[in-house]
Coordinates of C-alpha atoms and ligand atoms in Angstrom, one line a residue:
X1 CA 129.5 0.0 -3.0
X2 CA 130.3 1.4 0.6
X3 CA 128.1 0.9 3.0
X4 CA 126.2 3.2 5.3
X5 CA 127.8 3.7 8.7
X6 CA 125.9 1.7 11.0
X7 CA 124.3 3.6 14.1
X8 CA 125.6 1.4 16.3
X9 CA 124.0 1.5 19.8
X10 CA 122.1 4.3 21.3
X11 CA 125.5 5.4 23.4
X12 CA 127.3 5.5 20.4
X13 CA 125.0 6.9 17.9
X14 CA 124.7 9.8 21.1
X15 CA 128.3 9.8 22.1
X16 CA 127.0 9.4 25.4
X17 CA 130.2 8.8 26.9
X18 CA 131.7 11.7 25.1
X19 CA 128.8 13.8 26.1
X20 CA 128.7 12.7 29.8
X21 CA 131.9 13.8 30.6
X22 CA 131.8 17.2 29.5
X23 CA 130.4 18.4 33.4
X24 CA 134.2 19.4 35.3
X25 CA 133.7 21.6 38.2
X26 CA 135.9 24.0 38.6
X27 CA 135.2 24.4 42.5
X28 CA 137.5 22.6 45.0
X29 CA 136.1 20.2 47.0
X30 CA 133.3 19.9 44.0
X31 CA 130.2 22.5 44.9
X32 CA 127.3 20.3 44.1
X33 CA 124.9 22.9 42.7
X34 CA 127.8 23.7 39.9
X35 CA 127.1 20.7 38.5
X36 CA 123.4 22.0 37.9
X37 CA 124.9 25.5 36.8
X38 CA 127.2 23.6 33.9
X39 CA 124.3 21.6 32.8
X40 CA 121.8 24.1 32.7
X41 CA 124.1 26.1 30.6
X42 CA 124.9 23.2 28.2
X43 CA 121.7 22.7 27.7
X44 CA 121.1 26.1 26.6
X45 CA 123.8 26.1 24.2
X46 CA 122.2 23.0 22.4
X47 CA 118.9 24.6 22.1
X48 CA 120.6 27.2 20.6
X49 CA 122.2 25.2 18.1
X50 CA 118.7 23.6 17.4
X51 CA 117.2 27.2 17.4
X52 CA 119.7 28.6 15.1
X53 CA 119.3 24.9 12.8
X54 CA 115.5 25.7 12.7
X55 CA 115.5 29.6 12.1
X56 CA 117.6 29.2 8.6
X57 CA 115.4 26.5 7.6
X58 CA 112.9 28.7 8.2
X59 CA 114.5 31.2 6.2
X60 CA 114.9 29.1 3.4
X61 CA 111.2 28.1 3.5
X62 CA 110.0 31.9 3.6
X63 CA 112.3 32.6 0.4
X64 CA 110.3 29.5 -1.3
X65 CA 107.1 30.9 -0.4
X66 CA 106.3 27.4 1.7
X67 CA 103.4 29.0 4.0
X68 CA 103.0 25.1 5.5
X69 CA 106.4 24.4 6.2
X70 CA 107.1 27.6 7.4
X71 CA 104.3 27.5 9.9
X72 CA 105.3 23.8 10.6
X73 CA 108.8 25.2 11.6
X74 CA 107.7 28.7 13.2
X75 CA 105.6 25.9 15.6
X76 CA 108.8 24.1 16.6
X77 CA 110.8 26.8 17.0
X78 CA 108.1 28.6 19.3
X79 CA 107.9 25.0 21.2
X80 CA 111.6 25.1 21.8
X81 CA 111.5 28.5 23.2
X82 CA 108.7 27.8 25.9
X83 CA 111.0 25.0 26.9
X84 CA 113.8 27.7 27.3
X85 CA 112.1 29.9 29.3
X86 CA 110.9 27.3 31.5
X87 CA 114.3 26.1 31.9
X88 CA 115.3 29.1 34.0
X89 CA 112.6 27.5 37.0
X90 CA 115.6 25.3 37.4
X91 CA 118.0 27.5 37.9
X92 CA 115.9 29.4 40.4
X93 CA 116.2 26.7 43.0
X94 CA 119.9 27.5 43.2
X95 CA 120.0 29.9 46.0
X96 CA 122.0 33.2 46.1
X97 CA 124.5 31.7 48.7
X98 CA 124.9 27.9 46.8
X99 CA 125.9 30.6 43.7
X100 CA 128.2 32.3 45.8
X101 CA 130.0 29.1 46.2
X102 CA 131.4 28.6 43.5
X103 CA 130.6 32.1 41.4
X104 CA 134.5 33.2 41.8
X105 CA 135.3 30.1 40.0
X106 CA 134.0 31.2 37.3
X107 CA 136.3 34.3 36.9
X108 CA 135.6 36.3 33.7
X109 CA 133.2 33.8 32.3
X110 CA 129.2 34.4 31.4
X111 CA 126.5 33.8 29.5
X112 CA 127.2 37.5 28.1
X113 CA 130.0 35.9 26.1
X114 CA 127.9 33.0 24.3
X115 CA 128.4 33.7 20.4
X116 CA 125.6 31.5 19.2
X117 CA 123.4 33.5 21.7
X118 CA 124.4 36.8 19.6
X119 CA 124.0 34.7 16.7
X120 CA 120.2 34.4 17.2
X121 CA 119.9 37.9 17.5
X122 CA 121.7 38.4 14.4
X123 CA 119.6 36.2 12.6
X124 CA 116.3 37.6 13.9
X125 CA 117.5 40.9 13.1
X126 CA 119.4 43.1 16.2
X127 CA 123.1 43.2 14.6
X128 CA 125.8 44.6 16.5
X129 CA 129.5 44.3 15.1
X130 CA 130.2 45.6 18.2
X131 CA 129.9 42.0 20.0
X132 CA 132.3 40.8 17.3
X133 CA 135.1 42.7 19.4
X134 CA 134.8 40.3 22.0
X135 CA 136.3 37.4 20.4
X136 CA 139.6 37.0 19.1
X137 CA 140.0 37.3 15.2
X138 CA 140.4 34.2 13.3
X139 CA 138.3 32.3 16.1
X140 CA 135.4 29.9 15.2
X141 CA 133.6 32.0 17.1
X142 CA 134.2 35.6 15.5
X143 CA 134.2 33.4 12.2
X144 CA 130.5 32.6 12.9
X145 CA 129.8 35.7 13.7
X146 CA 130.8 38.1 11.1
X147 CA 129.0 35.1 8.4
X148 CA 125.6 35.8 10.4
X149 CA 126.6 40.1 10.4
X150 CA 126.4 40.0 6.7
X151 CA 124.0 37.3 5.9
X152 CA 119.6 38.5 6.0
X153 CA 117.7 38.1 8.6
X154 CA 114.3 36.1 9.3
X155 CA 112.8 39.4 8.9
X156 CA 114.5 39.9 5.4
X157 CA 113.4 36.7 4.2
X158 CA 109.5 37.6 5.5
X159 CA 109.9 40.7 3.6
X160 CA 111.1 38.8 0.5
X161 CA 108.4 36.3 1.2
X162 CA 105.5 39.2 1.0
X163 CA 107.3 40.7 -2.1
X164 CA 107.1 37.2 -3.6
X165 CA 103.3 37.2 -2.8
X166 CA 103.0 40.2 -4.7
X167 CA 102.7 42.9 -1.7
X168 CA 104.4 46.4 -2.4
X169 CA 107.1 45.7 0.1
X170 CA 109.0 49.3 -0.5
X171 CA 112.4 48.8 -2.4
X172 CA 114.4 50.7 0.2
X173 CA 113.3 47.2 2.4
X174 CA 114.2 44.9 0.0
X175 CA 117.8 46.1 -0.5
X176 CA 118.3 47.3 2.7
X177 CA 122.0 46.6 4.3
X178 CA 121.8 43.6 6.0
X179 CA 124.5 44.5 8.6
X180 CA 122.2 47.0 10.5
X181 CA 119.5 46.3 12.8
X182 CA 115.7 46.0 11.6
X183 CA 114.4 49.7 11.8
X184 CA 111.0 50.6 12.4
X185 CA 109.5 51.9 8.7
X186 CA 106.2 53.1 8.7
X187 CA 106.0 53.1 4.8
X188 CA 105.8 49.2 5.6
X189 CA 102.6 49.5 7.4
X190 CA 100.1 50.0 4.7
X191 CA 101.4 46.1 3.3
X192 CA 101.2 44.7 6.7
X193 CA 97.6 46.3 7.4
X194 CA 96.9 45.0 4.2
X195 CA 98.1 41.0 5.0
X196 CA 96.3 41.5 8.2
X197 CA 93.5 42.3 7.0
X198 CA 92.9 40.0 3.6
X199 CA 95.5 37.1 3.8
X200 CA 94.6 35.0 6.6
X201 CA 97.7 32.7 6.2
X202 CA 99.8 35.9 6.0
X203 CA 98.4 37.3 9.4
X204 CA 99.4 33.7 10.8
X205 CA 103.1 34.2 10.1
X206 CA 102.7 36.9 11.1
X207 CA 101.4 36.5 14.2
X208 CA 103.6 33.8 14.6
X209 CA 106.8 36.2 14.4
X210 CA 105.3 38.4 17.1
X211 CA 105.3 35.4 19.3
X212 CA 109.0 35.1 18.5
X213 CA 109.1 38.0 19.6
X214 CA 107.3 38.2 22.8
X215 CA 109.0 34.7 23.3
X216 CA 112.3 36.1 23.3
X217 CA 111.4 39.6 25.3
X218 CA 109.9 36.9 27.9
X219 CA 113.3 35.0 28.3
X220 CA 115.3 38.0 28.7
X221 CA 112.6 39.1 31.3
X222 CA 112.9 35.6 33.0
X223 CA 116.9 35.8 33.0
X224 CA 117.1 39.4 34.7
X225 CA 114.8 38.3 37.4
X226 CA 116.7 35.5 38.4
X227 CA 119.9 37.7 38.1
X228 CA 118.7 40.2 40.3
X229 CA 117.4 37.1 43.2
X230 CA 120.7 35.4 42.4
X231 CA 123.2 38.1 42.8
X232 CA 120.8 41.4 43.6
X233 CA 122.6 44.2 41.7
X234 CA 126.4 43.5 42.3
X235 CA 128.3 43.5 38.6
X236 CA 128.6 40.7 36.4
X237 CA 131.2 38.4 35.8
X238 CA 131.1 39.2 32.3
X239 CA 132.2 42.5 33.0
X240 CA 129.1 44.5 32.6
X241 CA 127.3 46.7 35.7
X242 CA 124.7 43.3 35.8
X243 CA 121.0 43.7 36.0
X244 CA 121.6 47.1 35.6
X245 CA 122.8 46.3 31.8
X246 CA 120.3 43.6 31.6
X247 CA 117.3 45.5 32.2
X248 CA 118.3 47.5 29.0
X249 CA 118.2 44.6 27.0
X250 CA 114.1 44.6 27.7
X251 CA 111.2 45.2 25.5
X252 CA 113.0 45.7 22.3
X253 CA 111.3 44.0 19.8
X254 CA 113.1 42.1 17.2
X255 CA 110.1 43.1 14.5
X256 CA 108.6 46.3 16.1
X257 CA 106.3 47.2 13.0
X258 CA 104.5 44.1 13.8
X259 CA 103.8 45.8 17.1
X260 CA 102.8 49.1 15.9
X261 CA 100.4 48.5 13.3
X262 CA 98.4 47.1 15.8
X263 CA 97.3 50.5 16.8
X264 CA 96.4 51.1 13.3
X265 CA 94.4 48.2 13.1
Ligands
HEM301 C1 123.0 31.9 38.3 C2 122.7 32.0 37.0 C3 123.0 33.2 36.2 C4 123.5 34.4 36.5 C5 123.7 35.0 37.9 C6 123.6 35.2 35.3 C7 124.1 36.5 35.3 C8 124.3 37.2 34.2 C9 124.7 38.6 34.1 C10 125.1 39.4 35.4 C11 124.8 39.0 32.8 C12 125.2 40.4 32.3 C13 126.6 40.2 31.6 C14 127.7 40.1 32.6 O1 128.0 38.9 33.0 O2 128.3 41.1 33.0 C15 124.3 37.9 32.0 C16 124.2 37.9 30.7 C17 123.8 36.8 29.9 N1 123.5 35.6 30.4 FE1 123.3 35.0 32.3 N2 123.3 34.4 34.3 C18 122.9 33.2 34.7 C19 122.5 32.1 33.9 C20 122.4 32.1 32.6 C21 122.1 31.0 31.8 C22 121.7 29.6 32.3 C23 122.2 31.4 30.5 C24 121.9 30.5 29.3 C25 122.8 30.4 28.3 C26 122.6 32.8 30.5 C27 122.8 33.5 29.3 C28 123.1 34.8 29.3 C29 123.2 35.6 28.1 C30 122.9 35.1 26.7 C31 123.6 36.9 28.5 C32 123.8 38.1 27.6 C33 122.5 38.9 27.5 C34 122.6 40.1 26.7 O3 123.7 40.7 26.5 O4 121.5 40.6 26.3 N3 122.7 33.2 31.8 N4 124.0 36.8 32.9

């Protein structure tokens, strides 16, 4: 019988070596707030990866109608995000001229570009094949991309989820394309009004999903107010006008009928 692999040490288990020498500065002599800007950044891309890891087990756990577990993983995934948003602090003691520094370095490259970023929003429902453009075909990354473009969203899976719980989600929902955006659709209302009102562990997954929500809006929020004290409104190295583009990004809600109905509550 073959044996397990054995863990080894904590360094190895970690690749700590591997992993600690992933930081190269571009600038010349080394800038040392670069070394904070490439961290930073890796960070964020691993909480991504957790992020993305959690949100299709929670998908999975909405289509098997596991209220606990999928409360258990809305929690984490909520936990995670407060930690993301308080990340950016950080960042904000990097001051506009330390940036400077070392901002040319960085030529074409920005966040703008991060593919698992897009792939959250894919998964929690704002698809745009439009982002696919920006990486080559064949790449991992446009690989990854176009799988999350036609695969169902969190908000898919809730709907399923509600359907499964007997709800009169209407068809039209169910069988919706899953390459487009969530749309608002008031004939949803009545079902959610309904959870709301009579399922108390409904209205907590709910409610969980609007803090998601806000979570994400917040973040965004966060991000063009450090852009705009960072670099004020010059254009980004991505290539887009900068905060200008960014501010568009804002209040845009992922689920917005969770937002409306409560008017109509
Ligand atoms: C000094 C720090 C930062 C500055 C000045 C900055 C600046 C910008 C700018 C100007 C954009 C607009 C796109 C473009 O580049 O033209 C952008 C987009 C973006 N940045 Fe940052 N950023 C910073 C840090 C970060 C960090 C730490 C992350 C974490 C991964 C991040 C993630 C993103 C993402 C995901 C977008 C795309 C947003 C969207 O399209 O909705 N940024 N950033």
């Amino acid at each position: 019988m073959s044996e397990k692999p054995k863990a080894g040490s904590y360094g190895e288990y970690l690749k700590v070596p591997q992993l600690l020498g992933l930081q190269k500065t571009l600038s010349d002599p080394p800038h040392h707030d670069e070394t904070l800007f490439i961290v930073i950044h890796q960070v964020y891309e691993l909480w991504f990866k957790e992020l993305l890891h959690e949100l299709d087990y929670l998908e999975t756990k909405l289509r098997d109608k596991d209220v606990p577990r999928s409360l258990h993983t809305l929690k984490r995934v909520l936990t995670i995000l407060k930690v993301v948003v308080a990340q950016i602090d950080v960042l904000e003691t990097m001051t506009p001229l330390e940036f400077l520094s070392f901002r040319a370095r960085l030529e074409s490259g920005s966040g703008f570009q991060s593919w698992q970023f897009r792939e959250l929003e894919f998964k929690l429902g704002a698809k745009s094949p439009a982002a696919l453009e920006r990486y080559p075909e064949g790449s991992e990354a446009r690989r990854r991309l176009e799988r999350r473009l036609a695969a169902a969203t969190i908000w898919d899976a809730f709907l399923h989820f509600l359907a499964g719980y007997g709800y009169k989600v209407p068809r039209e929902l169910l069988e919706r394309d899953v390459t487009q955006s969530i749309q608002p659709a008031p004939a949803l209302h009545p079902v959610l009004i309904e959870v709301y009102r009579k399922d108390p562990m409904g209205a907590s997954i709910c409610e969980r999903l609007v803090d998601l929500d806000e979570g994400f809006q917040e973040w965004r929020y966060r991000h063009v107010k450090m852009v705009e004290r960072t670099i004020g409104t010059k254009a980004g190295t991505g290539g887009s006008s900068g905060a200008e583009y960014l501010r568009t990004t804002l209040m845009k809600p992922f689920f917005p009928d969770l937002w409306t109905i409560r008017t109509e509550l």
